[in-house]
Amino acid sequence: MTVLTGQDWLTASATRSVIAALEAAGGPGCARFVGGCVRNALMGKPIDDIDIATTLKPEETEKAIRAAGLKAVPTGIAHGTVTAVSERTPFEITTLRRDVTTDGRNATVAFTDDWAEDAARRDFRLNALYADGEGQVFDPTGKGVDDAAAGRIVFVGDPRTRIQEDYLRILRFFRFFAWYGRGEPDAVGLEACRDLASGMTRLSAERVSKELMKLLAAEDPRPAMSAMAVTGVLAQVLPEAGALDLFEAVVPLSADPVVRLMTLFAVDAEAMRGAAERLRFPNAARDRLVASAMAAPVVSLDMTDAQTRAAVYRHGGRAVADAVLRRFAGEPSRTAEATRLLAIAGDWTPPRLPVGGKDVARLGLMPGPETGRLLKVFEDGWIADDFPAEGHAERLAALISRRG
């Protein structure tokens, strides 16, 4: 018998209140912790969310939570999910389910009181683990506990069946391998992902991009990405991706998933923009990809401090830092240079242009296109001289006197 020990979340008063509320309505054993919290507890990983499975029907769950004086939010009532809020902590509670129909994207479910049926519809054996309020672990597949101990990502039952129920499970296979896997990926699961990769065209762009970004945020996603490339899954998701050499090199340098994503592309702002829009990446990620590509041509590890400040002024600190990291990944021995440039990009605040149209007018030039041209020439010289703090009026007067 496996029992969870030393888990503060399990004994916390907020958790105990929710379990007590459910058991008051459905009796002892009607509610068990499920999935990630059980898996991570067994693997010694941080617990982010606490999910609970119950034999209570959704309306019974909602009633039980409210009867205990807790907040109940019907977040997914059609699929059996109610969120309880106890001491400001959310607990997602879902009625045991079995799939009635699936189409590769969505499932029609029926509620059940059979824990084995609920486990059978889950994706991987180490996610089909349950624990009661005392921490006793239940392993309906008989392999989940062992998989968690060994770092194995293995589908529940037949991999092809699981994937054809929801093609997102292909990406989840690689994402979970990136976060929790050790050794080589499960060969049977890998073959199923390779053979069924074209089914991912049925998925929404948002679901795909979310999984991809989660994968890239793993401590070391390189083995998972390599397996995705070999199986053709990466080409299916991101056909713009080239060789993984730069990606492999950047992973130890940056934990930022956007930086890692950037290295999967050639330096091509429009290609990056097109991929980001197709996959519906968040606007902030899309804009970073494009800005890094725009900055890349002027960024090198040989830049002087003044040249770096000029690049930051024109392209922004974030874009320059991203472009520096890309260069650093290609020249990993140049730590000192990269560190210097990243410090400037991160710490230096570009000054505002110290002159404007009113300053030009005060020197006798009538407003018009010539004003804009003069200010552009002034700005270029000011940048080239590393943003001097004085002498602006004299410099501007000299430009005006030389015009024409």
GROMACS .gro file of C-alpha atoms in nm:
model
  404
    1MET     CA    1   0.000   0.000   0.000
    2THR     CA    2   0.132   0.343  -0.098
    3VAL     CA    3   0.053   0.637   0.129
    4LEU     CA    4   0.138   1.002   0.071
    5THR     CA    5   0.334   1.144   0.362
    6GLY     CA    6   0.475   1.486   0.449
    7GLN     CA    7   0.226   1.669   0.226
    8ASP     CA    8   0.120   2.000   0.377
    9TRP     CA    9  -0.150   2.050   0.115
   10LEU     CA   10  -0.312   1.722   0.221
   11THR     CA   11  -0.347   1.820   0.585
   12ALA     CA   12  -0.418   2.192   0.533
   13SER     CA   13  -0.743   2.313   0.687
   14ALA     CA   14  -0.863   2.442   0.348
   15THR     CA   15  -0.825   2.094   0.199
   16ARG     CA   16  -0.979   1.917   0.497
   17SER     CA   17  -1.283   2.146   0.480
   18VAL     CA   18  -1.354   2.052   0.117
   19ILE     CA   19  -1.313   1.678   0.174
   20ALA     CA   20  -1.532   1.697   0.485
   21ALA     CA   21  -1.802   1.881   0.290
   22LEU     CA   22  -1.810   1.616   0.018
   23GLU     CA   23  -1.804   1.322   0.255
   24ALA     CA   24  -2.085   1.475   0.460
   25ALA     CA   25  -2.301   1.444   0.150
   26GLY     CA   26  -2.169   1.125  -0.007
   27GLY     CA   27  -2.014   0.929   0.277
   28PRO     CA   28  -1.651   0.828   0.342
   29GLY     CA   29  -1.454   0.754   0.027
   30CYS     CA   30  -1.681   0.946  -0.208
   31ALA     CA   31  -1.401   1.191  -0.289
   32ARG     CA   32  -1.037   1.134  -0.379
   33PHE     CA   33  -0.754   1.356  -0.493
   34VAL     CA   34  -0.664   1.282  -0.852
   35GLY     CA   35  -0.402   1.342  -1.117
   36GLY     CA   36  -0.129   1.600  -1.084
   37CYS     CA   37  -0.131   1.650  -0.708
   38VAL     CA   38  -0.100   1.275  -0.646
   39ARG     CA   39   0.157   1.226  -0.922
   40ASN     CA   40   0.373   1.518  -0.810
   41ALA     CA   41   0.354   1.415  -0.445
   42LEU     CA   42   0.488   1.071  -0.540
   43MET     CA   43   0.761   1.223  -0.757
   44GLY     CA   44   0.867   1.490  -0.509
   45LYS     CA   45   0.756   1.771  -0.739
   46PRO     CA   46   0.581   2.096  -0.640
   47ILE     CA   47   0.200   2.084  -0.614
   48ASP     CA   48   0.034   2.358  -0.816
   49ASP     CA   49  -0.333   2.259  -0.829
   50ILE     CA   50  -0.544   2.027  -0.618
   51ASP     CA   51  -0.802   1.835  -0.820
   52ILE     CA   52  -1.062   1.608  -0.666
   53ALA     CA   53  -1.274   1.333  -0.821
   54THR     CA   54  -1.604   1.235  -0.664
   55THR     CA   55  -1.894   0.995  -0.704
   56LEU     CA   56  -2.131   1.283  -0.628
   57LYS     CA   57  -2.319   1.428  -0.922
   58PRO     CA   58  -2.234   1.791  -1.007
   59GLU     CA   59  -2.549   1.935  -0.852
   60GLU     CA   60  -2.484   1.729  -0.537
   61THR     CA   61  -2.127   1.856  -0.525
   62GLU     CA   62  -2.239   2.216  -0.556
   63LYS     CA   63  -2.501   2.172  -0.287
   64ALA     CA   64  -2.254   2.001  -0.051
   65ILE     CA   65  -1.996   2.276  -0.090
   66ARG     CA   66  -2.249   2.551  -0.024
   67ALA     CA   67  -2.392   2.363   0.274
   68ALA     CA   68  -2.047   2.370   0.433
   69GLY     CA   69  -2.034   2.747   0.397
   70LEU     CA   70  -1.779   2.738   0.116
   71LYS     CA   71  -1.797   2.909  -0.221
   72ALA     CA   72  -1.903   2.688  -0.514
   73VAL     CA   73  -1.848   2.794  -0.877
   74PRO     CA   74  -2.003   2.578  -1.156
   75THR     CA   75  -1.699   2.614  -1.383
   76GLY     CA   76  -1.778   2.317  -1.610
   77ILE     CA   77  -2.107   2.178  -1.495
   78ALA     CA   78  -2.187   2.001  -1.826
   79HIS     CA   79  -1.869   1.799  -1.787
   80GLY     CA   80  -1.918   1.750  -1.416
   81THR     CA   81  -1.684   2.014  -1.277
   82VAL     CA   82  -1.748   2.244  -0.983
   83THR     CA   83  -1.477   2.462  -0.829
   84ALA     CA   84  -1.483   2.496  -0.452
   85VAL     CA   85  -1.304   2.788  -0.289
   86SER     CA   86  -1.182   2.727   0.064
   87GLU     CA   87  -0.967   2.983   0.242
   88ARG     CA   88  -0.910   3.151  -0.096
   89THR     CA   89  -0.775   2.827  -0.242
   90PRO     CA   90  -0.954   2.678  -0.546
   91PHE     CA   91  -1.024   2.303  -0.565
   92GLU     CA   92  -1.153   2.165  -0.895
   93ILE     CA   93  -1.400   1.885  -0.821
   94THR     CA   94  -1.518   1.660  -1.104
   95THR     CA   95  -1.772   1.379  -1.102
   96LEU     CA   96  -1.638   1.041  -1.217
   97ARG     CA   97  -1.696   1.006  -1.591
   98ARG     CA   98  -1.683   0.769  -1.882
   99ASP     CA   99  -1.668   0.868  -2.248
  100VAL     CA  100  -1.979   0.804  -2.455
  101THR     CA  101  -1.853   0.949  -2.785
  102THR     CA  102  -1.531   1.119  -2.893
  103ASP     CA  103  -1.430   1.295  -3.215
  104GLY     CA  104  -1.061   1.358  -3.167
  105ARG     CA  105  -1.122   1.694  -3.004
  106ASN     CA  106  -1.416   1.676  -2.765
  107ALA     CA  107  -1.592   1.404  -2.572
  108THR     CA  108  -1.950   1.346  -2.472
  109VAL     CA  109  -1.943   1.202  -2.121
  110ALA     CA  110  -2.173   1.018  -1.886
  111PHE     CA  111  -2.132   1.025  -1.510
  112THR     CA  112  -2.044   0.707  -1.325
  113ASP     CA  113  -1.958   0.586  -0.976
  114ASP     CA  114  -1.692   0.347  -1.104
  115TRP     CA  115  -1.336   0.461  -1.029
  116ALA     CA  116  -1.191   0.218  -1.285
  117GLU     CA  117  -1.409   0.365  -1.561
  118ASP     CA  118  -1.291   0.713  -1.472
  119ALA     CA  119  -0.927   0.600  -1.478
  120ALA     CA  120  -0.973   0.427  -1.815
  121ARG     CA  121  -1.056   0.756  -1.991
  122ARG     CA  122  -0.746   0.937  -1.864
  123ASP     CA  123  -0.438   0.992  -2.078
  124PHE     CA  124  -0.136   0.843  -1.895
  125ARG     CA  125  -0.108   0.586  -1.621
  126LEU     CA  126   0.077   0.820  -1.385
  127ASN     CA  127  -0.212   1.068  -1.421
  128ALA     CA  128  -0.471   0.800  -1.339
  129LEU     CA  129  -0.378   0.796  -0.971
  130TYR     CA  130  -0.610   0.877  -0.681
  131ALA     CA  131  -0.558   0.932  -0.310
  132ASP     CA  132  -0.815   0.947  -0.032
  133GLY     CA  133  -0.830   1.205   0.242
  134GLU     CA  134  -0.576   1.014   0.448
  135GLY     CA  135  -0.326   0.995   0.163
  136GLN     CA  136  -0.378   0.629   0.067
  137VAL     CA  137  -0.303   0.595  -0.304
  138PHE     CA  138  -0.530   0.404  -0.543
  139ASP     CA  139  -0.384   0.287  -0.873
  140PRO     CA  140  -0.661   0.143  -1.095
  141THR     CA  141  -0.428   0.069  -1.389
  142GLY     CA  142  -0.184  -0.112  -1.160
  143LYS     CA  143   0.111   0.069  -1.322
  144GLY     CA  144   0.075   0.437  -1.234
  145VAL     CA  145   0.275   0.430  -0.912
  146ASP     CA  146   0.559   0.241  -1.081
  147ASP     CA  147   0.554   0.482  -1.376
  148ALA     CA  148   0.581   0.781  -1.142
  149ALA     CA  149   0.878   0.621  -0.967
  150ALA     CA  150   1.053   0.541  -1.295
  151GLY     CA  151   0.964   0.856  -1.489
  152ARG     CA  152   0.770   0.665  -1.755
  153ILE     CA  153   0.501   0.833  -1.963
  154VAL     CA  154   0.276   0.550  -2.080
  155PHE     CA  155  -0.076   0.581  -2.219
  156VAL     CA  156  -0.364   0.421  -2.034
  157GLY     CA  157  -0.461   0.115  -2.238
  158ASP     CA  158  -0.409   0.133  -2.615
  159PRO     CA  159  -0.218   0.450  -2.719
  160ARG     CA  160  -0.395   0.477  -3.053
  161THR     CA  161  -0.734   0.467  -2.888
  162ARG     CA  162  -0.635   0.734  -2.636
  163ILE     CA  163  -0.496   0.958  -2.911
  164GLN     CA  164  -0.796   0.917  -3.140
  165GLU     CA  165  -1.017   1.025  -2.851
  166ASP     CA  166  -0.823   1.353  -2.833
  167TYR     CA  167  -0.532   1.427  -3.066
  168LEU     CA  168  -0.396   1.683  -2.820
  169ARG     CA  169  -0.267   1.382  -2.628
  170ILE     CA  170   0.013   1.360  -2.881
  171LEU     CA  171   0.153   1.691  -2.761
  172ARG     CA  172   0.073   1.602  -2.403
  173PHE     CA  173   0.282   1.285  -2.442
  174PHE     CA  174   0.585   1.495  -2.530
  175ARG     CA  175   0.506   1.767  -2.277
  176PHE     CA  176   0.476   1.520  -1.991
  177PHE     CA  177   0.793   1.348  -2.105
  178ALA     CA  178   0.971   1.686  -2.095
  179TRP     CA  179   0.851   1.755  -1.741
  180TYR     CA  180   0.846   1.411  -1.582
  181GLY     CA  181   1.013   1.158  -1.811
  182ARG     CA  182   1.346   0.987  -1.768
  183GLY     CA  183   1.537   0.766  -2.009
  184GLU     CA  184   1.386   0.701  -2.352
  185PRO     CA  185   1.022   0.775  -2.443
  186ASP     CA  186   0.785   0.480  -2.439
  187ALA     CA  187   0.836   0.314  -2.779
  188VAL     CA  188   0.474   0.207  -2.830
  189GLY     CA  189   0.344   0.552  -2.744
  190LEU     CA  190   0.605   0.715  -2.967
  191GLU     CA  191   0.504   0.500  -3.263
  192ALA     CA  192   0.138   0.587  -3.213
  193CYS     CA  193   0.222   0.958  -3.202
  194ARG     CA  194   0.422   0.925  -3.525
  195ASP     CA  195   0.147   0.739  -3.709
  196LEU     CA  196  -0.137   0.964  -3.595
  197ALA     CA  197   0.038   1.304  -3.605
  198SER     CA  198  -0.173   1.427  -3.897
  199GLY     CA  199  -0.478   1.412  -3.671
  200MET     CA  200  -0.355   1.721  -3.489
  201THR     CA  201  -0.496   1.932  -3.773
  202ARG     CA  202  -0.832   1.885  -3.600
  203LEU     CA  203  -0.716   2.076  -3.294
  204SER     CA  204  -0.764   2.445  -3.228
  205ALA     CA  205  -0.455   2.661  -3.261
  206GLU     CA  206  -0.494   2.779  -2.903
  207ARG     CA  207  -0.479   2.425  -2.763
  208VAL     CA  208  -0.168   2.346  -2.965
  209SER     CA  209   0.022   2.664  -2.878
  210LYS     CA  210  -0.061   2.631  -2.509
  211GLU     CA  211   0.080   2.277  -2.497
  212LEU     CA  212   0.387   2.377  -2.694
  213MET     CA  213   0.467   2.667  -2.462
  214LYS     CA  214   0.422   2.445  -2.156
  215LEU     CA  215   0.662   2.193  -2.308
  216LEU     CA  216   0.920   2.463  -2.379
  217ALA     CA  217   0.899   2.580  -2.017
  218ALA     CA  218   1.027   2.245  -1.884
  219GLU     CA  219   1.369   2.248  -1.721
  220ASP     CA  220   1.518   2.051  -2.010
  221PRO     CA  221   1.283   2.004  -2.306
  222ARG     CA  222   1.560   1.893  -2.542
  223PRO     CA  223   1.495   1.515  -2.536
  224ALA     CA  224   1.123   1.572  -2.588
  225MET     CA  225   1.180   1.815  -2.875
  226SER     CA  226   1.425   1.577  -3.037
  227ALA     CA  227   1.167   1.298  -3.020
  228MET     CA  228   0.904   1.533  -3.166
  229ALA     CA  229   1.135   1.611  -3.457
  230VAL     CA  230   1.220   1.247  -3.526
  231THR     CA  231   0.854   1.143  -3.530
  232GLY     CA  232   0.743   1.431  -3.754
  233VAL     CA  233   0.523   1.580  -3.482
  234LEU     CA  234   0.728   1.901  -3.467
  235ALA     CA  235   0.697   1.949  -3.844
  236GLN     CA  236   0.322   1.898  -3.815
  237VAL     CA  237   0.291   2.163  -3.544
  238LEU     CA  238   0.562   2.406  -3.654
  239PRO     CA  239   0.667   2.346  -4.015
  240GLU     CA  240   0.887   2.659  -3.998
  241ALA     CA  241   1.117   2.488  -3.747
  242GLY     CA  242   1.461   2.403  -3.876
  243ALA     CA  243   1.746   2.206  -3.722
  244LEU     CA  244   1.751   2.192  -3.344
  245ASP     CA  245   2.118   2.284  -3.295
  246LEU     CA  246   2.053   2.640  -3.180
  247PHE     CA  247   1.760   2.528  -2.965
  248GLU     CA  248   1.977   2.263  -2.800
  249ALA     CA  249   2.239   2.528  -2.724
  250VAL     CA  250   2.002   2.791  -2.586
  251VAL     CA  251   1.822   2.569  -2.332
  252PRO     CA  252   2.101   2.590  -2.068
  253LEU     CA  253   2.127   2.965  -2.127
  254SER     CA  254   1.764   3.064  -2.080
  255ALA     CA  255   1.457   2.912  -1.915
  256ASP     CA  256   1.233   3.156  -2.103
  257PRO     CA  257   1.005   2.955  -2.335
  258VAL     CA  258   0.982   3.244  -2.583
  259VAL     CA  259   1.360   3.258  -2.619
  260ARG     CA  260   1.366   2.884  -2.674
  261LEU     CA  261   1.084   2.909  -2.928
  262MET     CA  262   1.272   3.188  -3.110
  263THR     CA  263   1.565   2.958  -3.185
  264LEU     CA  264   1.340   2.712  -3.370
  265PHE     CA  265   1.302   2.972  -3.648
  266ALA     CA  266   1.539   3.125  -3.897
  267VAL     CA  267   1.586   3.500  -3.846
  268ASP     CA  268   1.277   3.598  -4.043
  269ALA     CA  269   1.033   3.842  -3.888
  270GLU     CA  270   0.749   3.764  -4.128
  271ALA     CA  271   0.786   3.387  -4.087
  272MET     CA  272   0.778   3.431  -3.710
  273ARG     CA  273   0.477   3.659  -3.730
  274GLY     CA  274   0.295   3.418  -3.959
  275ALA     CA  275   0.359   3.117  -3.735
  276ALA     CA  276   0.261   3.310  -3.422
  277GLU     CA  277  -0.064   3.427  -3.577
  278ARG     CA  278  -0.146   3.083  -3.719
  279LEU     CA  279  -0.097   2.919  -3.379
  280ARG     CA  280  -0.262   3.209  -3.193
  281PHE     CA  281   0.030   3.269  -2.961
  282PRO     CA  282  -0.032   3.547  -2.709
  283ASN     CA  283   0.031   3.891  -2.859
  284ALA     CA  284   0.323   3.950  -2.623
  285ALA     CA  285   0.500   3.635  -2.746
  286ARG     CA  286   0.429   3.720  -3.111
  287ASP     CA  287   0.564   4.072  -3.070
  288ARG     CA  288   0.879   3.946  -2.896
  289LEU     CA  289   0.950   3.701  -3.177
  290VAL     CA  290   0.913   3.968  -3.442
  291ALA     CA  291   1.111   4.230  -3.249
  292SER     CA  292   1.398   3.987  -3.189
  293ALA     CA  293   1.418   3.919  -3.562
  294MET     CA  294   1.418   4.292  -3.639
  295ALA     CA  295   1.701   4.351  -3.392
  296ALA     CA  296   1.908   4.049  -3.494
  297PRO     CA  297   2.087   4.206  -3.797
  298VAL     CA  298   2.243   4.483  -3.584
  299VAL     CA  299   2.328   4.262  -3.285
  300SER     CA  300   2.658   4.080  -3.246
  301LEU     CA  301   2.870   3.974  -2.951
  302ASP     CA  302   3.140   4.214  -3.077
  303MET     CA  303   2.928   4.525  -3.013
  304THR     CA  304   3.076   4.801  -2.804
  305ASP     CA  305   2.880   4.939  -2.512
  306ALA     CA  306   2.784   5.241  -2.722
  307GLN     CA  307   2.665   5.023  -3.010
  308THR     CA  308   2.460   4.818  -2.767
  309ARG     CA  309   2.294   5.128  -2.627
  310ALA     CA  310   2.219   5.240  -2.984
  311ALA     CA  311   2.055   4.904  -3.056
  312VAL     CA  312   1.851   4.925  -2.737
  313TYR     CA  313   1.738   5.278  -2.826
  314ARG     CA  314   1.620   5.169  -3.170
  315HIS     CA  315   1.481   4.822  -3.095
  316GLY     CA  316   1.414   4.803  -2.720
  317GLY     CA  317   1.599   4.625  -2.442
  318ARG     CA  318   1.397   4.306  -2.457
  319ALA     CA  319   1.448   4.261  -2.831
  320VAL     CA  320   1.822   4.322  -2.801
  321ALA     CA  321   1.853   4.081  -2.508
  322ASP     CA  322   1.665   3.813  -2.703
  323ALA     CA  323   1.887   3.866  -3.007
  324VAL     CA  324   2.200   3.853  -2.787
  325LEU     CA  325   2.087   3.521  -2.640
  326ARG     CA  326   2.038   3.384  -2.989
  327ARG     CA  327   2.392   3.490  -3.080
  328PHE     CA  328   2.524   3.351  -2.752
  329ALA     CA  329   2.366   3.013  -2.826
  330GLY     CA  330   2.565   3.006  -3.149
  331GLU     CA  331   2.887   3.111  -2.974
  332PRO     CA  332   2.855   2.959  -2.624
  333SER     CA  333   3.220   3.017  -2.530
  334ARG     CA  334   3.171   3.396  -2.528
  335THR     CA  335   3.016   3.423  -2.185
  336ALA     CA  336   3.189   3.747  -2.085
  337GLU     CA  337   3.074   3.934  -2.395
  338ALA     CA  338   2.718   3.807  -2.372
  339THR     CA  339   2.698   3.890  -2.002
  340ARG     CA  340   2.814   4.248  -2.066
  341LEU     CA  341   2.564   4.303  -2.346
  342LEU     CA  342   2.274   4.148  -2.156
  343ALA     CA  343   2.348   4.375  -1.858
  344ILE     CA  344   2.326   4.684  -2.078
  345ALA     CA  345   2.009   4.563  -2.248
  346GLY     CA  346   1.848   4.493  -1.913
  347ASP     CA  347   1.966   4.792  -1.709
  348TRP     CA  348   2.007   5.089  -1.943
  349THR     CA  349   1.708   5.320  -1.989
  350PRO     CA  350   1.713   5.502  -2.323
  351PRO     CA  351   1.686   5.882  -2.287
  352ARG     CA  352   1.424   6.080  -2.473
  353LEU     CA  353   1.527   6.278  -2.779
  354PRO     CA  354   1.634   6.612  -2.622
  355VAL     CA  355   1.508   6.841  -2.901
  356GLY     CA  356   1.186   6.877  -3.095
  357GLY     CA  357   1.002   7.088  -3.349
  358LYS     CA  358   0.974   7.388  -3.115
  359ASP     CA  359   1.351   7.400  -3.076
  360VAL     CA  360   1.389   7.405  -3.456
  361ALA     CA  361   1.129   7.682  -3.489
  362ARG     CA  362   1.307   7.894  -3.228
  363LEU     CA  363   1.613   7.887  -3.452
  364GLY     CA  364   1.413   8.042  -3.737
  365LEU     CA  365   1.312   7.744  -3.951
  366MET     CA  366   0.950   7.743  -4.061
  367PRO     CA  367   0.750   7.425  -3.974
  368GLY     CA  368   0.741   7.171  -4.254
  369PRO     CA  369   0.905   6.857  -4.392
  370GLU     CA  370   1.250   7.006  -4.342
  371THR     CA  371   1.193   7.006  -3.966
  372GLY     CA  372   1.142   6.630  -3.962
  373ARG     CA  373   1.451   6.575  -4.179
  374LEU     CA  374   1.668   6.790  -3.950
  375LEU     CA  375   1.545   6.614  -3.638
  376LYS     CA  376   1.622   6.276  -3.795
  377VAL     CA  377   1.977   6.388  -3.880
  378PHE     CA  378   2.015   6.526  -3.527
  379GLU     CA  379   1.892   6.200  -3.374
  380ASP     CA  380   2.127   5.988  -3.583
  381GLY     CA  381   2.425   6.196  -3.478
  382TRP     CA  382   2.316   6.202  -3.114
  383ILE     CA  383   2.290   5.822  -3.114
  384ALA     CA  384   2.627   5.785  -3.293
  385ASP     CA  385   2.791   6.002  -3.026
  386ASP     CA  386   2.642   5.780  -2.750
  387PHE     CA  387   2.364   6.014  -2.632
  388PRO     CA  388   2.556   6.318  -2.506
  389ALA     CA  389   2.370   6.507  -2.232
  390GLU     CA  390   2.476   6.859  -2.338
  391GLY     CA  391   2.537   7.073  -2.645
  392HIS     CA  392   2.202   7.007  -2.809
  393ALA     CA  393   2.124   7.365  -2.906
  394GLU     CA  394   2.465   7.417  -3.063
  395ARG     CA  395   2.444   7.091  -3.256
  396LEU     CA  396   2.098   7.176  -3.386
  397ALA     CA  397   2.204   7.530  -3.485
  398ALA     CA  398   2.500   7.390  -3.676
  399LEU     CA  399   2.274   7.153  -3.868
  400ILE     CA  400   2.039   7.437  -3.961
  401SER     CA  401   2.326   7.656  -4.077
  402ARG     CA  402   2.453   7.379  -4.305
  403ARG     CA  403   2.116   7.291  -4.460
  404GLY     CA  404   2.070   7.323  -4.828
   0.00000   0.00000   0.00000
